[in-house]
Amino acid sequence: MGGRIVSQRKHITVLCGGESPEAEISRVTGSSVAEGLSRSFEVELVDLPTDALPAEPLTPGTVVFPAMHGPFGEDGQLQQLLESAGIAYAGCAPEASALCMDKVRSKEVVADCGFKRARDFRFLAQSKPLAEQIIESVGEQIVVKPSNMGSSVGVHMVDGLAELRTVLEELPDGQWMAEERIVGSEYTVGILEGEAMGIVEIRPIKGFYDLQNKYTPGATQYVFPAPIDETLACKVKKFAEHAFTACGCRDFARLDFIITSDERPYFLEINTLPGMTPTSLLPKSAFCVSLDFPNLVKRMVEPAFKRADNQSIAH
């Protein structure tokens, strides 16, 4: 009698921050996820100052939710560190994370999943090709973007040779791709444990879906579920599920695509650690299938607890 009551709730460590250009967005995601998870679990939010695991040991038995964006968090490095430390975590394993972070490689892998692919040209800024070479390969309407970044960081919409020359001259070092610009409406679909949720249409008020339009409330209109033909919607969802499997993904992801005026869906990318900010897309996709935010993040982390339990049994 009178003894201390010990909480039996499972423990989650949410990691955010780091050194990525997307660190601030990661912190917003981390705060949102931690708040949503706190209804069901004991939650600790850790803001990483560097691209490394926390200096302080993690709570024994915790499961990690990596609310990280950009390099280190999304390219498999963090996941590999967690694997080496024997810590269970939500989301894709290192190999799938690295693959999906590479926009060129992931396009090649999903080639047989039903989506069409825009032509692309990959290059290093340090040894960039001539503008004429790129235009000969992909055409004059071009999207120039990093081949291994997220959140629309560094995206340039280019029309013609003169514009392309200017953009190429100003590119910082790194891996880049020039991609044929597909004209159509942009969509996304969330995938939870291998099953596609609702399709969201993305309608920027001005320009294209860049970093500012993505994270500024009111700058983009979102329509969910998207007003597209039911047969086409079912086809796209099947394509997305096949792509998720082909890339070796697990737990959750978000797949972005464009549909042209003649109803041809083109694959853009798979995001293995989608944003979970107030304007983010995955929660909107989940809303279409009657999943509110707290239940969504709970579902996202539950497979990691199963893996943690299996690790305990194995040892």
mmCIF file of C-alpha atoms in Angstrom:
data_model
loop_
_atom_site.group_PDB
_atom_site.id
_atom_site.type_symbol
_atom_site.label_atom_id
_atom_site.label_comp_id
_atom_site.label_asym_id
_atom_site.label_seq_id
_atom_site.Cartn_x
_atom_site.Cartn_y
_atom_site.Cartn_z
ATOM 1 C CA MET A 1 0.000 0.000 0.000
ATOM 2 C CA GLY A 2 1.149 3.522 -0.722
ATOM 3 C CA GLY A 3 3.848 2.282 -3.131
ATOM 4 C CA ARG A 4 4.772 4.289 -6.227
ATOM 5 C CA ILE A 5 2.712 3.459 -9.330
ATOM 6 C CA VAL A 6 5.037 2.729 -12.261
ATOM 7 C CA SER A 7 3.707 3.593 -15.720
ATOM 8 C CA GLN A 8 3.295 0.553 -17.938
ATOM 9 C CA ARG A 9 3.082 2.638 -21.090
ATOM 10 C CA LYS A 10 5.648 1.902 -23.790
ATOM 11 C CA HIS A 11 8.409 4.464 -24.341
ATOM 12 C CA ILE A 12 9.207 6.279 -27.587
ATOM 13 C CA THR A 13 12.126 8.587 -28.336
ATOM 14 C CA VAL A 14 11.376 11.049 -31.143
ATOM 15 C CA LEU A 15 14.556 12.280 -32.845
ATOM 16 C CA CYS A 16 14.570 15.575 -34.759
ATOM 17 C CA GLY A 17 16.953 18.371 -35.772
ATOM 18 C CA GLY A 18 20.465 17.515 -36.938
ATOM 19 C CA GLU A 19 22.583 19.457 -39.422
ATOM 20 C CA SER A 20 20.428 19.090 -42.548
ATOM 21 C CA PRO A 21 19.109 22.153 -44.434
ATOM 22 C CA GLU A 22 15.703 20.760 -43.423
ATOM 23 C CA ALA A 23 16.498 20.680 -39.679
ATOM 24 C CA GLU A 24 13.960 23.366 -38.753
ATOM 25 C CA ILE A 25 11.190 21.537 -40.604
ATOM 26 C CA SER A 26 12.306 18.361 -38.822
ATOM 27 C CA ARG A 27 11.831 20.082 -35.464
ATOM 28 C CA VAL A 28 8.245 21.008 -36.346
ATOM 29 C CA THR A 29 7.614 17.427 -37.457
ATOM 30 C CA GLY A 30 9.201 16.131 -34.254
ATOM 31 C CA SER A 31 7.043 18.323 -32.019
ATOM 32 C CA SER A 32 3.857 17.330 -33.851
ATOM 33 C CA VAL A 33 4.701 13.619 -33.735
ATOM 34 C CA ALA A 34 5.672 13.735 -30.054
ATOM 35 C CA GLU A 35 2.425 15.445 -29.152
ATOM 36 C CA GLY A 36 0.373 12.945 -31.151
ATOM 37 C CA LEU A 37 2.175 9.927 -29.693
ATOM 38 C CA SER A 38 1.915 11.209 -26.110
ATOM 39 C CA ARG A 39 -1.727 10.142 -25.993
ATOM 40 C CA SER A 40 -0.708 6.491 -26.178
ATOM 41 C CA PHE A 41 2.948 6.306 -25.074
ATOM 42 C CA GLU A 42 5.605 7.809 -22.818
ATOM 43 C CA VAL A 43 7.416 10.147 -25.212
ATOM 44 C CA GLU A 44 10.774 11.930 -25.106
ATOM 45 C CA LEU A 45 11.585 14.481 -27.812
ATOM 46 C CA VAL A 46 15.325 14.781 -28.541
ATOM 47 C CA ASP A 47 16.673 17.623 -30.686
ATOM 48 C CA LEU A 48 19.939 16.390 -32.198
ATOM 49 C CA PRO A 49 22.663 19.095 -32.385
ATOM 50 C CA THR A 50 24.721 17.049 -34.865
ATOM 51 C CA ASP A 51 24.266 14.198 -37.326
ATOM 52 C CA ALA A 52 24.826 11.493 -34.734
ATOM 53 C CA LEU A 53 22.904 9.511 -32.145
ATOM 54 C CA PRO A 54 22.282 11.372 -28.859
ATOM 55 C CA ALA A 55 25.301 11.607 -26.549
ATOM 56 C CA GLU A 56 23.143 10.512 -23.617
ATOM 57 C CA PRO A 57 22.111 6.830 -23.679
ATOM 58 C CA LEU A 58 18.545 6.274 -24.816
ATOM 59 C CA THR A 59 15.973 4.984 -22.328
ATOM 60 C CA PRO A 60 16.285 1.177 -22.120
ATOM 61 C CA GLY A 61 13.594 -0.517 -24.184
ATOM 62 C CA THR A 62 12.666 2.652 -26.073
ATOM 63 C CA VAL A 63 11.625 2.631 -29.708
ATOM 64 C CA VAL A 64 12.822 5.502 -31.903
ATOM 65 C CA PHE A 65 10.629 7.552 -34.192
ATOM 66 C CA PRO A 66 13.073 9.322 -36.550
ATOM 67 C CA ALA A 67 11.314 12.613 -37.334
ATOM 68 C CA MET A 68 14.260 13.604 -39.509
ATOM 69 C CA HIS A 69 14.355 15.186 -42.968
ATOM 70 C CA GLY A 70 17.135 15.438 -45.521
ATOM 71 C CA PRO A 71 20.606 13.850 -45.448
ATOM 72 C CA PHE A 72 21.538 11.662 -42.457
ATOM 73 C CA GLY A 73 17.920 11.249 -41.384
ATOM 74 C CA GLU A 74 16.501 9.997 -44.669
ATOM 75 C CA ASP A 75 19.443 8.481 -46.541
ATOM 76 C CA GLY A 76 19.939 5.451 -44.284
ATOM 77 C CA GLN A 77 22.799 6.752 -42.119
ATOM 78 C CA LEU A 78 20.689 7.235 -38.982
ATOM 79 C CA GLN A 79 18.915 3.938 -39.576
ATOM 80 C CA GLN A 80 22.262 2.135 -39.842
ATOM 81 C CA LEU A 81 23.435 3.636 -36.540
ATOM 82 C CA LEU A 82 20.222 2.516 -34.851
ATOM 83 C CA GLU A 83 20.589 -0.981 -36.306
ATOM 84 C CA SER A 84 24.191 -1.199 -35.069
ATOM 85 C CA ALA A 85 23.083 -0.098 -31.600
ATOM 86 C CA GLY A 86 20.306 -2.696 -31.555
ATOM 87 C CA ILE A 87 17.595 -0.036 -31.233
ATOM 88 C CA ALA A 88 14.228 -0.662 -32.902
ATOM 89 C CA TYR A 89 12.835 2.259 -34.894
ATOM 90 C CA ALA A 90 9.860 3.201 -37.035
ATOM 91 C CA GLY A 91 10.116 3.427 -40.795
ATOM 92 C CA CYS A 92 12.266 1.994 -43.548
ATOM 93 C CA ALA A 93 15.515 0.085 -43.072
ATOM 94 C CA PRO A 94 18.865 1.580 -44.243
ATOM 95 C CA GLU A 95 18.865 0.074 -47.752
ATOM 96 C CA ALA A 96 15.353 1.244 -48.674
ATOM 97 C CA SER A 97 16.004 4.658 -47.116
ATOM 98 C CA ALA A 98 19.146 5.154 -49.214
ATOM 99 C CA LEU A 99 17.414 3.953 -52.378
ATOM 100 C CA CYS A 100 14.385 6.229 -52.033
ATOM 101 C CA MET A 101 16.563 9.242 -51.193
ATOM 102 C CA ASP A 102 18.205 8.781 -54.598
ATOM 103 C CA LYS A 103 15.563 10.045 -57.027
ATOM 104 C CA VAL A 104 17.283 8.563 -60.087
ATOM 105 C CA ARG A 105 17.790 5.054 -58.668
ATOM 106 C CA SER A 106 14.284 4.883 -57.209
ATOM 107 C CA LYS A 107 12.802 5.817 -60.596
ATOM 108 C CA GLU A 108 14.700 2.917 -62.149
ATOM 109 C CA VAL A 109 13.445 0.474 -59.502
ATOM 110 C CA VAL A 110 9.764 1.408 -59.934
ATOM 111 C CA ALA A 111 9.992 1.236 -63.730
ATOM 112 C CA ASP A 112 7.864 -1.912 -63.844
ATOM 113 C CA CYS A 113 5.270 -0.851 -61.261
ATOM 114 C CA GLY A 114 2.900 0.886 -63.684
ATOM 115 C CA PHE A 115 4.021 4.503 -63.426
ATOM 116 C CA LYS A 116 5.553 6.300 -66.373
ATOM 117 C CA ARG A 117 8.902 8.076 -65.854
ATOM 118 C CA ALA A 118 10.094 11.451 -67.033
ATOM 119 C CA ARG A 119 13.401 11.484 -68.894
ATOM 120 C CA ASP A 120 16.299 12.581 -66.701
ATOM 121 C CA PHE A 121 19.985 13.475 -66.832
ATOM 122 C CA ARG A 122 22.151 13.015 -63.739
ATOM 123 C CA PHE A 123 25.325 15.004 -63.082
ATOM 124 C CA LEU A 124 27.688 16.451 -60.470
ATOM 125 C CA ALA A 125 27.798 20.232 -60.170
ATOM 126 C CA GLN A 126 31.600 20.000 -59.948
ATOM 127 C CA SER A 127 31.757 18.497 -63.459
ATOM 128 C CA LYS A 128 28.531 19.781 -64.947
ATOM 129 C CA PRO A 129 27.634 19.032 -68.570
ATOM 130 C CA LEU A 130 26.915 21.561 -71.270
ATOM 131 C CA ALA A 131 23.385 22.945 -71.267
ATOM 132 C CA GLU A 132 23.033 21.720 -74.857
ATOM 133 C CA GLN A 133 23.701 18.130 -73.744
ATOM 134 C CA ILE A 134 20.936 18.270 -71.163
ATOM 135 C CA ILE A 135 18.387 19.772 -73.544
ATOM 136 C CA GLU A 136 19.224 17.158 -76.174
ATOM 137 C CA SER A 137 18.569 14.458 -73.566
ATOM 138 C CA VAL A 138 15.419 15.705 -71.778
ATOM 139 C CA GLY A 139 13.999 18.627 -73.795
ATOM 140 C CA GLU A 140 13.686 22.380 -73.148
ATOM 141 C CA GLN A 141 11.082 22.294 -70.348
ATOM 142 C CA ILE A 142 13.186 21.102 -67.420
ATOM 143 C CA VAL A 143 13.182 20.690 -63.657
ATOM 144 C CA VAL A 144 16.682 20.955 -62.167
ATOM 145 C CA LYS A 145 16.917 19.595 -58.623
ATOM 146 C CA PRO A 146 19.250 17.795 -56.220
ATOM 147 C CA SER A 147 19.023 14.053 -56.771
ATOM 148 C CA ASN A 148 19.326 13.314 -53.055
ATOM 149 C CA MET A 149 17.379 15.974 -51.113
ATOM 150 C CA GLY A 150 13.770 16.432 -50.038
ATOM 151 C CA SER A 151 11.249 19.192 -49.255
ATOM 152 C CA SER A 152 11.712 20.744 -52.719
ATOM 153 C CA VAL A 153 15.107 22.107 -51.623
ATOM 154 C CA GLY A 154 17.062 23.610 -54.527
ATOM 155 C CA VAL A 155 14.417 23.048 -57.227
ATOM 156 C CA HIS A 156 14.596 25.195 -60.383
ATOM 157 C CA MET A 157 11.972 25.326 -63.146
ATOM 158 C CA VAL A 158 13.803 26.043 -66.396
ATOM 159 C CA ASP A 159 12.571 27.107 -69.838
ATOM 160 C CA GLY A 160 15.100 26.873 -72.634
ATOM 161 C CA LEU A 161 18.840 27.092 -73.176
ATOM 162 C CA ALA A 162 19.582 30.570 -71.767
ATOM 163 C CA GLU A 163 17.807 29.908 -68.465
ATOM 164 C CA LEU A 164 19.471 26.520 -68.122
ATOM 165 C CA ARG A 165 22.941 28.006 -68.635
ATOM 166 C CA THR A 166 22.282 30.556 -65.876
ATOM 167 C CA VAL A 167 21.004 27.907 -63.448
ATOM 168 C CA LEU A 168 23.954 25.584 -64.146
ATOM 169 C CA GLU A 169 26.448 28.366 -63.446
ATOM 170 C CA GLU A 170 24.956 28.983 -60.000
ATOM 171 C CA LEU A 171 24.532 25.415 -58.750
ATOM 172 C CA PRO A 172 26.390 24.579 -55.534
ATOM 173 C CA ASP A 173 28.458 21.395 -55.370
ATOM 174 C CA GLY A 174 26.534 18.163 -55.053
ATOM 175 C CA GLN A 175 24.539 15.559 -56.973
ATOM 176 C CA TRP A 176 21.952 17.006 -59.357
ATOM 177 C CA MET A 177 19.477 15.863 -61.951
ATOM 178 C CA ALA A 178 17.769 17.575 -64.852
ATOM 179 C CA GLU A 179 14.352 16.073 -65.447
ATOM 180 C CA GLU A 180 11.859 16.488 -68.251
ATOM 181 C CA ARG A 181 9.045 18.668 -66.917
ATOM 182 C CA ILE A 182 5.745 16.793 -67.082
ATOM 183 C CA VAL A 183 2.726 19.065 -67.428
ATOM 184 C CA GLY A 184 -0.174 17.947 -65.265
ATOM 185 C CA SER A 185 -1.642 18.039 -61.793
ATOM 186 C CA GLU A 186 0.469 16.968 -58.809
ATOM 187 C CA TYR A 187 -0.737 14.381 -56.324
ATOM 188 C CA THR A 188 0.489 12.350 -53.396
ATOM 189 C CA VAL A 189 -0.663 9.176 -51.663
ATOM 190 C CA GLY A 190 0.319 7.900 -48.241
ATOM 191 C CA ILE A 191 1.133 4.233 -47.718
ATOM 192 C CA LEU A 192 0.695 2.615 -44.311
ATOM 193 C CA GLU A 193 1.949 -0.945 -43.780
ATOM 194 C CA GLY A 194 1.877 -1.560 -47.522
ATOM 195 C CA GLU A 195 -1.630 -0.224 -48.181
ATOM 196 C CA ALA A 196 -2.350 3.021 -50.013
ATOM 197 C CA MET A 197 -4.543 5.531 -48.194
ATOM 198 C CA GLY A 198 -6.285 8.524 -49.791
ATOM 199 C CA ILE A 199 -4.971 10.525 -52.750
ATOM 200 C CA VAL A 200 -4.319 14.224 -52.139
ATOM 201 C CA GLU A 201 -4.242 16.814 -54.949
ATOM 202 C CA ILE A 202 -1.718 19.638 -54.514
ATOM 203 C CA ARG A 203 -2.685 23.044 -55.952
ATOM 204 C CA PRO A 204 -0.180 25.863 -55.274
ATOM 205 C CA ILE A 205 -1.856 29.285 -55.416
ATOM 206 C CA LYS A 206 1.180 30.721 -57.259
ATOM 207 C CA GLY A 207 4.095 29.099 -59.050
ATOM 208 C CA PHE A 208 5.013 25.496 -58.292
ATOM 209 C CA TYR A 209 5.147 23.389 -55.126
ATOM 210 C CA ASP A 210 8.450 24.770 -53.845
ATOM 211 C CA LEU A 211 9.789 25.027 -50.274
ATOM 212 C CA GLN A 212 7.838 28.206 -49.541
ATOM 213 C CA ASN A 213 4.526 26.926 -50.949
ATOM 214 C CA LYS A 214 5.029 23.632 -49.137
ATOM 215 C CA TYR A 215 5.444 25.077 -45.640
ATOM 216 C CA THR A 216 3.546 28.391 -45.741
ATOM 217 C CA PRO A 217 -0.039 27.988 -44.483
ATOM 218 C CA GLY A 218 -2.489 29.156 -47.148
ATOM 219 C CA ALA A 219 0.048 29.166 -50.000
ATOM 220 C CA THR A 220 -1.218 25.856 -51.389
ATOM 221 C CA GLN A 221 -4.693 24.392 -51.676
ATOM 222 C CA TYR A 222 -5.047 20.700 -50.887
ATOM 223 C CA VAL A 223 -7.999 18.648 -52.099
ATOM 224 C CA PHE A 224 -8.509 15.317 -50.351
ATOM 225 C CA PRO A 225 -9.720 12.902 -51.395
ATOM 226 C CA ALA A 226 -8.600 14.108 -54.826
ATOM 227 C CA PRO A 227 -11.411 14.538 -57.391
ATOM 228 C CA ILE A 228 -10.166 11.971 -59.905
ATOM 229 C CA ASP A 229 -11.900 9.084 -61.627
ATOM 230 C CA GLU A 230 -12.363 6.124 -59.267
ATOM 231 C CA THR A 231 -10.904 3.630 -61.742
ATOM 232 C CA LEU A 232 -7.789 5.790 -62.182
ATOM 233 C CA ALA A 233 -7.520 6.288 -58.412
ATOM 234 C CA CYS A 234 -7.596 2.520 -57.820
ATOM 235 C CA LYS A 235 -4.976 1.995 -60.524
ATOM 236 C CA VAL A 236 -2.644 4.624 -59.013
ATOM 237 C CA LYS A 237 -3.031 3.163 -55.511
ATOM 238 C CA LYS A 238 -2.052 -0.280 -56.824
ATOM 239 C CA PHE A 239 0.938 1.247 -58.619
ATOM 240 C CA ALA A 240 1.963 2.979 -55.364
ATOM 241 C CA GLU A 241 1.703 -0.235 -53.339
ATOM 242 C CA HIS A 242 3.823 -2.088 -55.914
ATOM 243 C CA ALA A 243 6.421 0.715 -55.855
ATOM 244 C CA PHE A 244 6.520 0.632 -52.026
ATOM 245 C CA THR A 245 7.232 -3.109 -52.147
ATOM 246 C CA ALA A 246 9.713 -2.879 -55.029
ATOM 247 C CA CYS A 247 11.807 -0.331 -53.107
ATOM 248 C CA GLY A 248 11.861 -2.543 -50.015
ATOM 249 C CA CYS A 249 9.930 -0.046 -47.900
ATOM 250 C CA ARG A 250 8.206 -0.922 -44.643
ATOM 251 C CA ASP A 251 5.821 0.695 -42.117
ATOM 252 C CA PHE A 252 4.986 3.894 -44.002
ATOM 253 C CA ALA A 253 5.965 6.210 -46.861
ATOM 254 C CA ARG A 254 4.474 8.798 -49.177
ATOM 255 C CA LEU A 255 4.582 8.590 -52.953
ATOM 256 C CA ASP A 256 4.401 11.708 -55.148
ATOM 257 C CA PHE A 257 3.238 11.663 -58.757
ATOM 258 C CA ILE A 258 1.798 13.757 -61.597
ATOM 259 C CA ILE A 259 -1.232 12.916 -63.718
ATOM 260 C CA THR A 260 -1.303 14.432 -67.206
ATOM 261 C CA SER A 261 -4.438 15.709 -68.941
ATOM 262 C CA ASP A 262 -4.753 12.376 -70.774
ATOM 263 C CA GLU A 263 -4.723 10.512 -67.414
ATOM 264 C CA ARG A 264 -1.186 9.156 -67.530
ATOM 265 C CA PRO A 265 0.398 8.944 -64.038
ATOM 266 C CA TYR A 266 4.121 9.790 -63.808
ATOM 267 C CA PHE A 267 6.217 8.782 -60.788
ATOM 268 C CA LEU A 268 8.155 11.551 -59.005
ATOM 269 C CA GLU A 269 9.572 10.057 -55.797
ATOM 270 C CA ILE A 270 8.962 8.057 -52.632
ATOM 271 C CA ASN A 271 9.481 9.879 -49.332
ATOM 272 C CA THR A 272 10.350 7.427 -46.536
ATOM 273 C CA LEU A 273 10.164 10.016 -43.725
ATOM 274 C CA PRO A 274 7.321 12.299 -44.794
ATOM 275 C CA GLY A 275 6.747 15.629 -43.093
ATOM 276 C CA MET A 276 4.297 15.615 -40.214
ATOM 277 C CA THR A 277 3.856 19.383 -39.830
ATOM 278 C CA PRO A 278 0.473 21.170 -39.719
ATOM 279 C CA THR A 279 0.551 21.562 -43.533
ATOM 280 C CA SER A 280 1.971 18.106 -44.305
ATOM 281 C CA LEU A 281 0.499 15.662 -46.776
ATOM 282 C CA LEU A 282 0.611 12.253 -45.087
ATOM 283 C CA PRO A 283 -1.934 13.253 -42.389
ATOM 284 C CA LYS A 284 -4.258 14.495 -45.159
ATOM 285 C CA SER A 285 -3.965 11.168 -46.963
ATOM 286 C CA ALA A 286 -4.753 9.348 -43.705
ATOM 287 C CA PHE A 287 -7.761 11.602 -43.038
ATOM 288 C CA CYS A 288 -9.316 10.191 -46.246
ATOM 289 C CA VAL A 289 -9.452 6.766 -44.589
ATOM 290 C CA SER A 290 -10.740 8.116 -41.253
ATOM 291 C CA LEU A 291 -7.386 8.146 -39.444
ATOM 292 C CA ASP A 292 -6.850 11.217 -37.273
ATOM 293 C CA PHE A 293 -3.331 12.398 -36.405
ATOM 294 C CA PRO A 294 -2.873 10.614 -33.033
ATOM 295 C CA ASN A 295 -4.089 7.307 -34.458
ATOM 296 C CA LEU A 296 -1.977 7.751 -37.576
ATOM 297 C CA VAL A 297 1.296 8.227 -35.660
ATOM 298 C CA LYS A 298 0.336 5.329 -33.362
ATOM 299 C CA ARG A 299 -0.135 3.074 -36.399
ATOM 300 C CA MET A 300 3.162 4.324 -37.856
ATOM 301 C CA VAL A 301 5.155 3.213 -34.803
ATOM 302 C CA GLU A 302 3.379 -0.039 -33.878
ATOM 303 C CA PRO A 303 5.421 -2.278 -36.265
ATOM 304 C CA ALA A 304 8.615 -1.030 -34.567
ATOM 305 C CA PHE A 305 7.350 -2.301 -31.215
ATOM 306 C CA LYS A 306 6.719 -5.698 -32.792
ATOM 307 C CA ARG A 307 10.295 -5.741 -34.099
ATOM 308 C CA ALA A 308 11.561 -4.721 -30.634
ATOM 309 C CA ASP A 309 9.613 -7.580 -29.057
ATOM 310 C CA ASN A 310 11.074 -10.013 -31.601
ATOM 311 C CA GLN A 311 14.594 -8.737 -30.825
ATOM 312 C CA SER A 312 14.002 -9.378 -27.119
ATOM 313 C CA ILE A 313 12.796 -12.920 -27.790
ATOM 314 C CA ALA A 314 15.788 -13.584 -30.051
ATOM 315 C CA HIS A 315 18.200 -12.567 -27.307
#
